[in-house]
PDB file of C-alpha atoms and ligand atoms in Angstrom:
ATOM      1  CA  MET D  12       0.122   0.014   0.126  1.00 82.00           C
ATOM      2  CA  THR D  13       1.335   3.437  -0.685  1.00 93.00           C
ATOM      3  CA  MET D  14       0.672   6.466   1.134  1.00 94.00           C
ATOM      4  CA  GLU D  15       0.393  10.090   0.059  1.00 95.00           C
ATOM      5  CA  ILE D  16       0.196  13.045   2.605  1.00 95.00           C
ATOM      6  CA  TYR D  17      -1.040  16.533   1.818  1.00 95.00           C
ATOM      7  CA  TYR D  18      -0.585  19.106   4.246  1.00 94.00           C
ATOM      8  CA  PHE D  19      -0.437  23.169   5.003  1.00 92.00           C
ATOM      9  CA  SER D  20       0.851  24.476   7.930  1.00 87.00           C
ATOM     10  CA  GLY D  21       1.796  28.093   9.254  1.00 87.00           C
ATOM     11  CA  SER D  22       3.251  27.806  12.723  1.00 84.00           C
ATOM     12  CA  GLY D  23       4.465  24.196  11.778  1.00 88.00           C
ATOM     13  CA  ASN D  24       1.890  22.510  14.092  1.00 84.00           C
ATOM     14  CA  PHE D  25       0.609  21.164  11.382  1.00 83.00           C
ATOM     15  CA  LEU D  26       3.485  19.880   9.494  1.00 90.00           C
ATOM     16  CA  ALA D  27       4.819  18.242  12.537  1.00 91.00           C
ATOM     17  CA  VAL D  28       1.577  16.285  12.789  1.00 89.00           C
ATOM     18  CA  ALA D  29       2.028  15.352   9.360  1.00 91.00           C
ATOM     19  CA  ARG D  30       5.281  14.397  10.211  1.00 93.00           C
ATOM     20  CA  ASP D  31       4.637  12.086  12.391  1.00 93.00           C
ATOM     21  CA  ILE D  32       1.707  10.076  10.929  1.00 92.00           C
ATOM     22  CA  ALA D  33       4.476  10.017   7.158  1.00 93.00           C
ATOM     23  CA  GLU D  34       7.333   8.232   9.687  1.00 93.00           C
ATOM     24  CA  LYS D  35       4.840   6.235  11.286  1.00 91.00           C
ATOM     25  CA  THR D  36       3.165   5.067   7.756  1.00 91.00           C
ATOM     26  CA  ASN D  37       6.213   5.282   4.901  1.00 92.00           C
ATOM     27  CA  GLY D  38       4.325   7.867   3.295  1.00 94.00           C
ATOM     28  CA  LYS D  39       5.462  10.549   0.859  1.00 95.00           C
ATOM     29  CA  LEU D  40       4.961  13.837   2.036  1.00 94.00           C
ATOM     30  CA  THR D  41       3.325  16.906   0.091  1.00 94.00           C
ATOM     31  CA  SER D  42       2.849  20.796   1.186  1.00 93.00           C
ATOM     32  CA  ILE D  43      -0.065  21.728  -0.212  1.00 93.00           C
ATOM     33  CA  ALA D  44       0.933  24.798  -1.405  1.00 91.00           C
ATOM     34  CA  SER D  45       3.681  23.601  -3.648  1.00 91.00           C
ATOM     35  CA  VAL D  46       1.264  21.473  -5.759  1.00 93.00           C
ATOM     36  CA  VAL D  47      -2.001  23.788  -5.456  1.00 91.00           C
ATOM     37  CA  ASP D  48      -1.676  26.530  -9.221  1.00 87.00           C
ATOM     38  CA  LYS D  49      -0.033  23.324 -10.496  1.00 85.00           C
ATOM     39  CA  GLY D  50      -3.297  21.979 -12.624  1.00 84.00           C
ATOM     40  CA  PRO D  51      -5.070  18.901 -11.927  1.00 91.00           C
ATOM     41  CA  ILE D  52      -3.588  17.253  -9.103  1.00 92.00           C
ATOM     42  CA  ARG D  53      -3.727  13.194  -9.948  1.00 91.00           C
ATOM     43  CA  ALA D  54      -3.371  11.057  -6.722  1.00 87.00           C
ATOM     44  CA  SER D  55      -1.487   8.003  -7.615  1.00 89.00           C
ATOM     45  CA  ALA D  56      -1.143   6.053  -4.378  1.00 94.00           C
ATOM     46  CA  ASP D  57      -4.075   3.746  -2.630  1.00 94.00           C
ATOM     47  CA  MET D  58      -4.098   5.741   0.346  1.00 96.00           C
ATOM     48  CA  ILE D  59      -4.049  10.052   0.904  1.00 97.00           C
ATOM     49  CA  GLY D  60      -3.922  12.446   4.086  1.00 97.00           C
ATOM     50  CA  ILE D  61      -4.726  15.403   4.428  1.00 96.00           C
ATOM     51  CA  ILE D  62      -4.010  17.754   6.978  1.00 94.00           C
ATOM     52  CA  PHE D  63      -4.568  20.689   7.641  1.00 92.00           C
ATOM     53  CA  PRO D  64      -5.503  23.742  10.584  1.00 89.00           C
ATOM     54  CA  THR D  65      -9.431  24.439  10.896  1.00 85.00           C
ATOM     55  CA  TYR D  66     -10.240  27.960  10.095  1.00 80.00           C
ATOM     56  CA  HIS D  67     -13.689  29.760  11.432  1.00 68.00           C
ATOM     57  CA  GLU D  68     -15.584  26.820  12.265  1.00 61.00           C
ATOM     58  CA  PRO D  69     -18.746  28.317  11.865  1.00 56.00           C
ATOM     59  CA  TYR D  70     -17.934  28.700   8.402  1.00 63.00           C
ATOM     60  CA  ASN D  71     -17.214  25.123   7.949  1.00 72.00           C
ATOM     61  CA  GLY D  72     -13.544  25.584   8.855  1.00 80.00           C
ATOM     62  CA  VAL D  73     -11.857  24.249   5.914  1.00 87.00           C
ATOM     63  CA  PRO D  74      -8.940  27.073   4.647  1.00 86.00           C
ATOM     64  CA  LEU D  75      -9.279  28.073   1.277  1.00 83.00           C
ATOM     65  CA  ILE D  76      -6.375  26.648  -0.096  1.00 88.00           C
ATOM     66  CA  VAL D  77      -7.552  23.374   1.153  1.00 92.00           C
ATOM     67  CA  ARG D  78     -10.674  23.599  -0.545  1.00 88.00           C
ATOM     68  CA  ARG D  79      -8.914  24.602  -3.845  1.00 89.00           C
ATOM     69  CA  PHE D  80      -6.376  21.670  -3.525  1.00 93.00           C
ATOM     70  CA  VAL D  81      -9.693  18.918  -2.998  1.00 93.00           C
ATOM     71  CA  ALA D  82     -11.348  20.795  -5.988  1.00 91.00           C
ATOM     72  CA  LYS D  83      -8.052  20.177  -8.347  1.00 93.00           C
ATOM     73  CA  LEU D  84      -7.702  16.430  -6.757  1.00 94.00           C
ATOM     74  CA  GLU D  85      -8.471  13.884  -9.902  1.00 93.00           C
ATOM     75  CA  ASN D  86      -9.076   9.934  -9.315  1.00 92.00           C
ATOM     76  CA  ILE D  87      -9.661   9.276  -5.878  1.00 94.00           C
ATOM     77  CA  ASP D  88     -13.071   7.593  -6.783  1.00 92.00           C
ATOM     78  CA  SER D  89     -11.015   4.402  -5.091  1.00 91.00           C
ATOM     79  CA  LYS D  90      -9.004   5.326  -2.254  1.00 95.00           C
ATOM     80  CA  TYR D  91      -9.017   5.492   1.425  1.00 97.00           C
ATOM     81  CA  ILE D  92      -8.635   9.024   2.067  1.00 97.00           C
ATOM     82  CA  PHE D  93      -8.330  10.336   5.775  1.00 97.00           C
ATOM     83  CA  ALA D  94      -7.837  13.866   6.951  1.00 96.00           C
ATOM     84  CA  LEU D  95      -6.668  15.370  10.306  1.00 94.00           C
ATOM     85  CA  CYS D  96      -7.552  18.399  11.264  1.00 89.00           C
ATOM     86  CA  THR D  97      -5.987  20.725  14.100  1.00 79.00           C
ATOM     87  CA  TYR D  98      -7.975  23.316  16.292  1.00 74.00           C
ATOM     88  CA  GLY D  99      -7.143  26.025  18.657  1.00 64.00           C
ATOM     89  CA  SER D 100     -10.737  25.628  20.863  1.00 60.00           C
ATOM     90  CA  VAL D 101     -13.901  23.396  18.984  1.00 62.00           C
ATOM     91  CA  SER D 102     -14.091  21.364  16.063  1.00 66.00           C
ATOM     92  CA  VAL D 103     -17.513  20.241  14.727  1.00 66.00           C
ATOM     93  CA  ASN D 104     -18.522  20.396  11.081  1.00 80.00           C
ATOM     94  CA  THR D 105     -14.979  20.652   9.223  1.00 87.00           C
ATOM     95  CA  LEU D 106     -14.699  17.088   8.433  1.00 91.00           C
ATOM     96  CA  ASN D 107     -18.166  16.614   6.978  1.00 89.00           C
ATOM     97  CA  PHE D 108     -17.703  20.217   4.733  1.00 88.00           C
ATOM     98  CA  LEU D 109     -14.359  17.956   3.680  1.00 93.00           C
ATOM     99  CA  ASP D 110     -16.379  15.115   2.819  1.00 94.00           C
ATOM    100  CA  GLU D 111     -18.357  17.198   0.957  1.00 92.00           C
ATOM    101  CA  ILE D 112     -15.995  18.901  -1.250  1.00 91.00           C
ATOM    102  CA  LEU D 113     -14.605  15.489  -1.820  1.00 95.00           C
ATOM    103  CA  GLN D 114     -17.572  14.105  -2.781  1.00 95.00           C
ATOM    104  CA  SER D 115     -17.993  16.337  -5.215  1.00 92.00           C
ATOM    105  CA  ARG D 116     -15.136  15.163  -7.007  1.00 93.00           C
ATOM    106  CA  GLY D 117     -15.882  11.392  -6.569  1.00 94.00           C
ATOM    107  CA  GLY D 118     -13.964  10.485  -3.321  1.00 95.00           C
ATOM    108  CA  ARG D 119     -15.216   9.918  -0.021  1.00 96.00           C
ATOM    109  CA  LEU D 120     -13.707  11.281   3.697  1.00 97.00           C
ATOM    110  CA  VAL D 121     -13.125   7.181   5.278  1.00 97.00           C
ATOM    111  CA  ALA D 122     -11.674   8.505   8.593  1.00 97.00           C
ATOM    112  CA  GLY D 123     -11.225  11.888   9.971  1.00 95.00           C
ATOM    113  CA  PHE D 124      -9.283  13.207  13.242  1.00 94.00           C
ATOM    114  CA  THR D 125      -8.911  16.319  15.538  1.00 89.00           C
ATOM    115  CA  VAL D 126      -6.187  17.264  17.118  1.00 87.00           C
ATOM    116  CA  ASN D 127      -6.044  19.937  19.791  1.00 82.00           C
ATOM    117  CA  MET D 128      -2.799  22.510  18.892  1.00 81.00           C
ATOM    118  CA  PRO D 129      -1.783  25.745  20.445  1.00 79.00           C
ATOM    119  CA  TYR D 130      -4.449  28.404  18.326  1.00 74.00           C
ATOM    120  CA  ASN D 131      -1.755  30.757  16.546  1.00 72.00           C
ATOM    121  CA  MET D 132      -4.552  33.390  16.607  1.00 70.00           C
ATOM    122  CA  GLY D 133      -3.636  33.805  20.693  1.00 65.00           C
ATOM    123  CA  GLY D 134      -5.406  32.705  23.426  1.00 63.00           C
ATOM    124  CA  SER D 135      -4.770  30.665  26.563  1.00 57.00           C
ATOM    125  CA  SER D 136      -3.032  27.778  24.742  1.00 57.00           C
ATOM    126  CA  LEU D 137      -0.077  30.426  23.340  1.00 63.00           C
ATOM    127  CA  ASN D 138       0.441  31.838  26.615  1.00 69.00           C
ATOM    128  CA  ASN D 139       0.495  28.744  28.813  1.00 76.00           C
ATOM    129  CA  PRO D 140       3.567  26.709  27.883  1.00 80.00           C
ATOM    130  CA  GLU D 141       2.584  23.773  30.223  1.00 83.00           C
ATOM    131  CA  LYS D 142      -0.879  23.590  28.109  1.00 82.00           C
ATOM    132  CA  GLN D 143       1.398  23.437  24.739  1.00 83.00           C
ATOM    133  CA  GLN D 144       3.494  20.674  25.982  1.00 87.00           C
ATOM    134  CA  LYS D 145       0.155  18.785  27.569  1.00 86.00           C
ATOM    135  CA  MET D 146      -1.231  19.085  24.166  1.00 85.00           C
ATOM    136  CA  PHE D 147       2.240  17.771  22.228  1.00 89.00           C
ATOM    137  CA  ARG D 148       1.703  14.848  24.628  1.00 90.00           C
ATOM    138  CA  VAL D 149      -1.653  14.367  24.008  1.00 89.00           C
ATOM    139  CA  TRP D 150      -1.128  14.297  20.411  1.00 89.00           C
ATOM    140  CA  GLU D 151       2.184  11.694  20.923  1.00 90.00           C
ATOM    141  CA  GLU D 152       0.173   9.246  23.235  1.00 91.00           C
ATOM    142  CA  ASN D 153      -3.129   9.387  20.598  1.00 91.00           C
ATOM    143  CA  LEU D 154      -0.710   9.058  17.448  1.00 92.00           C
ATOM    144  CA  GLU D 155      -0.165   5.005  17.765  1.00 93.00           C
ATOM    145  CA  ILE D 156      -4.102   5.051  17.903  1.00 94.00           C
ATOM    146  CA  ILE D 157      -4.359   6.985  15.230  1.00 94.00           C
ATOM    147  CA  TYR D 158      -1.976   4.637  12.949  1.00 94.00           C
ATOM    148  CA  GLU D 159      -3.990   1.696  13.874  1.00 95.00           C
ATOM    149  CA  HIS D 160      -7.140   3.343  12.372  1.00 96.00           C
ATOM    150  CA  ILE D 161      -5.373   4.634   9.373  1.00 95.00           C
ATOM    151  CA  ASN D 162      -3.386   1.116   8.778  1.00 94.00           C
ATOM    152  CA  ALA D 163      -6.479  -0.993   9.215  1.00 95.00           C
ATOM    153  CA  ARG D 164      -8.210   1.418   6.769  1.00 96.00           C
ATOM    154  CA  ARG D 165     -10.788   2.005   9.100  1.00 97.00           C
ATOM    155  CA  LYS D 166     -14.194   3.982   8.221  1.00 97.00           C
ATOM    156  CA  VAL D 167     -14.056   6.073  11.881  1.00 96.00           C
ATOM    157  CA  ARG D 168     -14.117   9.603  13.581  1.00 92.00           C
ATOM    158  CA  PHE D 169     -12.144  10.081  16.449  1.00 90.00           C
ATOM    159  CA  ASP D 170     -11.248  13.232  18.691  1.00 85.00           C
ATOM    160  CA  THR D 171      -8.207  13.124  20.747  1.00 83.00           C
ATOM    161  CA  PRO D 172      -8.546  14.198  24.323  1.00 77.00           C
ATOM    162  CA  ASN D 173      -9.024  18.102  24.612  1.00 73.00           C
ATOM    163  CA  VAL D 174      -6.710  19.774  26.385  1.00 65.00           C
ATOM    164  CA  LEU D 175      -7.968  22.939  26.890  1.00 64.00           C
ATOM    165  CA  ALA D 176     -11.551  21.770  27.756  1.00 62.00           C
ATOM    166  CA  GLY D 177     -10.879  18.486  29.344  1.00 66.00           C
ATOM    167  CA  LYS D 178     -13.496  16.157  30.475  1.00 66.00           C
ATOM    168  CA  ILE D 179     -16.388  18.340  29.353  1.00 64.00           C
ATOM    169  CA  TYR D 180     -15.281  18.818  25.706  1.00 63.00           C
ATOM    170  CA  GLY D 181     -17.516  16.130  24.389  1.00 68.00           C
ATOM    171  CA  LEU D 182     -20.394  17.532  26.518  1.00 63.00           C
ATOM    172  CA  ILE D 183     -19.334  21.126  24.653  1.00 63.00           C
ATOM    173  CA  LYS D 184     -19.476  19.377  21.344  1.00 64.00           C
ATOM    174  CA  TYR D 185     -22.685  17.643  21.906  1.00 64.00           C
ATOM    175  CA  ILE D 186     -24.427  21.313  22.967  1.00 65.00           C
ATOM    176  CA  VAL D 187     -22.606  23.337  19.996  1.00 62.00           C
ATOM    177  CA  THR D 188     -22.552  21.127  17.039  1.00 66.00           C
ATOM    178  CA  PRO D 189     -26.715  21.659  16.823  1.00 65.00           C
ATOM    179  CA  LEU D 190     -25.825  25.015  17.478  1.00 63.00           C
ATOM    180  CA  ILE D 191     -23.346  26.163  15.353  1.00 61.00           C
ATOM    181  CA  PHE D 192     -25.414  28.418  12.657  1.00 64.00           C
ATOM    182  CA  LEU D 193     -25.803  30.783  15.439  1.00 65.00           C
ATOM    183  CA  PHE D 194     -22.356  31.443  15.810  1.00 63.00           C
ATOM    184  CA  LYS D 195     -22.452  32.124  11.838  1.00 64.00           C
ATOM    185  CA  PRO D 196     -23.733  35.401  11.791  1.00 66.00           C
ATOM    186  CA  THR D 197     -21.462  36.576  13.966  1.00 66.00           C
ATOM    187  CA  THR D 198     -18.623  35.045  12.393  1.00 63.00           C
ATOM    188  CA  ILE D 199     -19.271  36.336   8.943  1.00 65.00           C
ATOM    189  CA  ARG D 200     -19.345  39.804  10.579  1.00 66.00           C
ATOM    190  CA  HIS D 201     -16.105  39.467  11.996  1.00 62.00           C
ATOM    191  CA  LEU D 202     -14.998  37.611   8.519  1.00 60.00           C
ATOM    192  CA  LYS D 203     -15.912  40.656   6.444  1.00 63.00           C
ATOM    193  CA  GLN D 204     -13.346  42.700   7.622  1.00 61.00           C
ATOM    194  CA  TYR D 205     -10.771  40.808   5.742  1.00 58.00           C
ATOM    195  CA  TYR D 206     -12.658  38.353   3.559  1.00 58.00           C
ATOM    196  CA  ASP D 207     -13.966  38.596   0.350  1.00 58.00           C
ATOM    197  CA  LEU D 208     -17.153  36.570   0.901  1.00 53.00           C
ATOM    198  CA  LYS D 209     -18.403  37.078  -2.287  1.00 56.00           C
ATOM    199  CA  ASN D 210     -14.992  35.951  -4.558  1.00 53.00           C
ATOM    200  CA  GLY D 211     -14.607  33.652  -2.066  1.00 51.00           C
ATOM    201  CA  ALA D 212     -10.760  34.529  -1.030  1.00 50.00           C
ATOM    202  CA  TYR D 213      -9.237  36.191   1.532  1.00 52.00           C
ATOM    203  CA  ASP D 214      -8.775  39.833   0.293  1.00 47.00           C
ATOM    204  CA  GLU D 215      -6.325  40.795   2.655  1.00 47.00           C
ATOM    205  CA  MET D 216      -5.958  38.809   6.026  1.00 48.00           C
ATOM    206  CA  LEU D 217      -3.767  41.207   7.711  1.00 54.00           C
ATOM    207  CA  PRO D 218      -5.547  44.271   6.644  1.00 43.00           C
ATOM    208  CA  TYR D 219      -3.650  46.417   9.172  1.00 45.00           C
ATOM    209  CA  ALA D 220      -0.665  44.645   8.762  1.00 51.00           C
ATOM    210  CA  ASP D 221       2.820  46.473   9.057  1.00 57.00           C
ATOM    211  CA  GLY D 222       6.719  45.959   8.511  1.00 52.00           C
ATOM    212  CA  THR D 223       7.204  47.984  11.368  1.00 64.00           C
ATOM    213  CA  ASP D 224      10.499  49.813  12.129  1.00 78.00           C
ATOM    214  CA  LYS D 225      12.089  46.936  13.876  1.00 86.00           C
ATOM    215  CA  CYS D 226      12.322  45.662  10.279  1.00 90.00           C
ATOM    216  CA  SER D 227      15.781  44.270   8.803  1.00 90.00           C
ATOM    217  CA  GLY D 228      14.881  43.772   5.361  1.00 91.00           C
ATOM    218  CA  CYS D 229      15.809  40.046   5.931  1.00 93.00           C
ATOM    219  CA  GLY D 230      12.783  38.936   3.353  1.00 93.00           C
ATOM    220  CA  THR D 231      12.015  35.390   5.983  1.00 93.00           C
ATOM    221  CA  CYS D 232       8.613  36.862   5.594  1.00 92.00           C
ATOM    222  CA  ALA D 233       8.203  36.748   1.699  1.00 92.00           C
ATOM    223  CA  SER D 234      10.369  33.160   1.347  1.00 93.00           C
ATOM    224  CA  ILE D 235       7.926  31.403   4.313  1.00 92.00           C
ATOM    225  CA  CYS D 236       4.474  32.561   2.884  1.00 91.00           C
ATOM    226  CA  PRO D 237       3.039  29.586   1.083  1.00 89.00           C
ATOM    227  CA  VAL D 238       1.377  31.601  -1.489  1.00 87.00           C
ATOM    228  CA  GLU D 239       4.108  34.344  -2.889  1.00 89.00           C
ATOM    229  CA  ASN D 240       1.810  36.606  -0.830  1.00 87.00           C
ATOM    230  CA  ILE D 241       4.414  39.032   0.111  1.00 90.00           C
ATOM    231  CA  GLU D 242       7.150  41.120  -1.949  1.00 90.00           C
ATOM    232  CA  LEU D 243       9.722  42.865  -0.677  1.00 90.00           C
ATOM    233  CA  VAL D 244      10.238  46.712  -2.175  1.00 89.00           C
ATOM    234  CA  ASN D 245      12.542  48.912  -0.384  1.00 87.00           C
ATOM    235  CA  GLU D 246      13.491  45.797   2.109  1.00 86.00           C
ATOM    236  CA  ARG D 247       9.765  46.037   3.371  1.00 86.00           C
ATOM    237  CA  PRO D 248       7.437  43.598   3.266  1.00 88.00           C
ATOM    238  CA  GLU D 249       4.254  44.514   0.952  1.00 86.00           C
ATOM    239  CA  TRP D 250       1.146  41.748   1.295  1.00 82.00           C
ATOM    240  CA  GLN D 251      -0.330  41.591  -1.941  1.00 82.00           C
ATOM    241  CA  HIS D 252      -3.920  40.495  -1.570  1.00 76.00           C
ATOM    242  CA  ASN D 253      -3.718  36.673  -1.362  1.00 78.00           C
ATOM    243  CA  CYS D 254      -3.729  35.683   1.488  1.00 81.00           C
ATOM    244  CA  GLU D 255      -4.469  32.266   3.073  1.00 83.00           C
ATOM    245  CA  PHE D 256      -4.468  33.824   6.591  1.00 81.00           C
ATOM    246  CA  CYS D 257      -1.678  31.131   8.108  1.00 86.00           C
ATOM    247  CA  LEU D 258       0.049  33.503   9.678  1.00 87.00           C
ATOM    248  CA  ALA D 259       3.915  32.237   9.279  1.00 91.00           C
ATOM    249  CA  CYS D 260       4.884  35.825   8.391  1.00 90.00           C
ATOM    250  CA  PHE D 261       4.049  36.758  11.902  1.00 88.00           C
ATOM    251  CA  HIS D 262       4.968  34.352  13.794  1.00 90.00           C
ATOM    252  CA  TRP D 263       7.956  33.816  11.949  1.00 92.00           C
ATOM    253  CA  CYS D 264       9.471  37.132  11.498  1.00 92.00           C
ATOM    254  CA  PRO D 265      12.488  36.793  13.532  1.00 92.00           C
ATOM    255  CA  HIS D 266      12.367  40.651  14.154  1.00 91.00           C
ATOM    256  CA  GLU D 267       8.794  40.597  15.401  1.00 89.00           C
ATOM    257  CA  ALA D 268       8.599  43.218  13.031  1.00 88.00           C
ATOM    258  CA  ILE D 269       5.322  42.091  11.931  1.00 86.00           C
ATOM    259  CA  GLU D 270       2.197  43.945  13.447  1.00 79.00           C
ATOM    260  CA  SER D 271      -1.705  43.888  13.359  1.00 74.00           C
ATOM    261  CA  THR D 272      -4.433  44.677  15.164  1.00 69.00           C
ATOM    262  CA  GLU D 273      -6.371  41.574  14.438  1.00 68.00           C
ATOM    263  CA  LEU D 274      -3.383  40.049  16.733  1.00 74.00           C
ATOM    264  CA  GLU D 275      -2.564  42.211  19.656  1.00 75.00           C
ATOM    265  CA  ASN D 276      -1.190  40.718  22.380  1.00 77.00           C
ATOM    266  CA  THR D 277      -0.395  37.554  20.427  1.00 81.00           C
ATOM    267  CA  ILE D 278       2.545  36.016  21.339  1.00 83.00           C
ATOM    268  CA  ARG D 279       4.543  34.641  18.588  1.00 88.00           C
ATOM    269  CA  TYR D 280       4.667  30.747  18.681  1.00 85.00           C
ATOM    270  CA  HIS D 281       5.763  28.260  15.920  1.00 88.00           C
ATOM    271  CA  HIS D 282       5.824  24.139  17.010  1.00 88.00           C
ATOM    272  CA  PRO D 283       9.110  23.685  18.705  1.00 89.00           C
ATOM    273  CA  ASP D 284      10.212  20.935  16.906  1.00 91.00           C
ATOM    274  CA  VAL D 285       9.697  22.578  13.139  1.00 92.00           C
ATOM    275  CA  GLU D 286      12.670  24.794  12.259  1.00 92.00           C
ATOM    276  CA  ILE D 287      12.577  27.865  10.414  1.00 90.00           C
ATOM    277  CA  ARG D 288      14.065  26.046   7.125  1.00 89.00           C
ATOM    278  CA  ASP D 289      11.211  22.986   7.446  1.00 89.00           C
ATOM    279  CA  MET D 290       8.764  25.782   6.518  1.00 88.00           C
ATOM    280  CA  LEU D 291      10.709  27.899   3.656  1.00 83.00           C
ATOM    281  CA  ARG D 292       8.801  27.739   0.435  1.00 63.00           C
ATOM    282  CA  LYS D 293      11.913  26.322  -1.596  1.00 52.00           C
ATOM    283  CA  ASN D 294      11.808  23.061   0.524  1.00 49.00           C
ATOM    284  CA  LYS D 295       8.447  22.594  -0.192  1.00 52.00           C
ATOM    285  CA  GLY D 296       8.446  21.438  -3.523  1.00 48.00           C
TER     286      GLY D 296
HETATM  287  S1  SF4 O 322      10.697  38.713   8.345  1.00 88.14           S
HETATM  288 FE1  SF4 O 322      10.680  40.727   9.761  1.00 88.14          FE
HETATM  289  S2  SF4 O 322      12.352  41.561   9.199  1.00 88.14           S
HETATM  290 FE2  SF4 O 322      12.367  40.332   7.933  1.00 88.14          FE
HETATM  291  S3  SF4 O 322      11.986  41.642   6.044  1.00 88.14           S
HETATM  292 FE3  SF4 O 322       9.933  40.285   7.113  1.00 88.14          FE
HETATM  293  S4  SF4 O 322       9.231  41.728   8.501  1.00 88.14           S
HETATM  294 FE4  SF4 O 322      11.151  42.441   8.054  1.00 88.14          FE
HETATM  295  S1  SF4 O 323       1.009  36.969   3.437  1.00 88.14           S
HETATM  296 FE1  SF4 O 323       1.387  36.108   6.114  1.00 88.14          FE
HETATM  297  S2  SF4 O 323      -0.461  35.181   6.993  1.00 88.14           S
HETATM  298 FE2  SF4 O 323      -0.875  35.556   4.794  1.00 88.14          FE
HETATM  299  S3  SF4 O 323      -0.601  33.817   3.321  1.00 88.14           S
HETATM  300 FE3  SF4 O 323       1.409  34.933   3.322  1.00 88.14          FE
HETATM  301  S4  SF4 O 323       2.480  33.916   5.402  1.00 88.14           S
HETATM  302 FE4  SF4 O 323       0.626  33.271   5.259  1.00 88.14          FE
END
């Protein structure tokens, strides 16, 4: 059995998770950003994994770049497809929505897993190293279970324990799931600030971002952006309006020079096992 694993990652959480899965399954690891603009994506392996962060859950949670990627998949009707999405607080409909998109391409999401990881837009998990360590531990403890499900090609949905909510996470999910539509108007109102809902594209997800005086003109932000949305002009970053809101530029800038009112008080974070060279675009091909 052959395995292809596609991932999308900004802070490195999802790259770390994807690497762990690839190592266990002997899978071929590919960054979604490296293939999404190259025409149809013809799956050749027997098993396909898709790993990505959950975005704006009441707005279905699947990042645009992942939607674009799935819409280009071909030859997936007889494949074992699994997805693993990481989330900061609660994950409800994301896997179902992904399944809908896959079905429109002739495939099915057979197995889906969710993993609680530090939320890179802020909140208690980012500011609390103990919680972060606990999240990484929970992931390590559940990797074997997830691997066994995948290896046996099981049809399954499995949430790893939620570190923030603990034992009441199941109850929260049970209550929130049927009510998720109530949160949608608020989410859409919020998204309208930086999301072009009509065209289905992020307009400028860091609307107030700017390279401040701390900027050294090093170009890391431009090199790390998975969708080439940053150009250096006069040694300062300029955003090109096709942002995917991964926040890699914000979190990986070595001088913390990128600021945004959206991200006030958000500390810079990246997964401790991922280095900047792993994230650079030239290494993702
Ligand atoms: S990574 Fe930071 S310091 Fe380097 S060019 Fe971009 S904003 Fe400036
Ligand atoms: S501009 Fe920044 S947040 Fe937007 S896609 Fe590029 S790295 Fe990610």
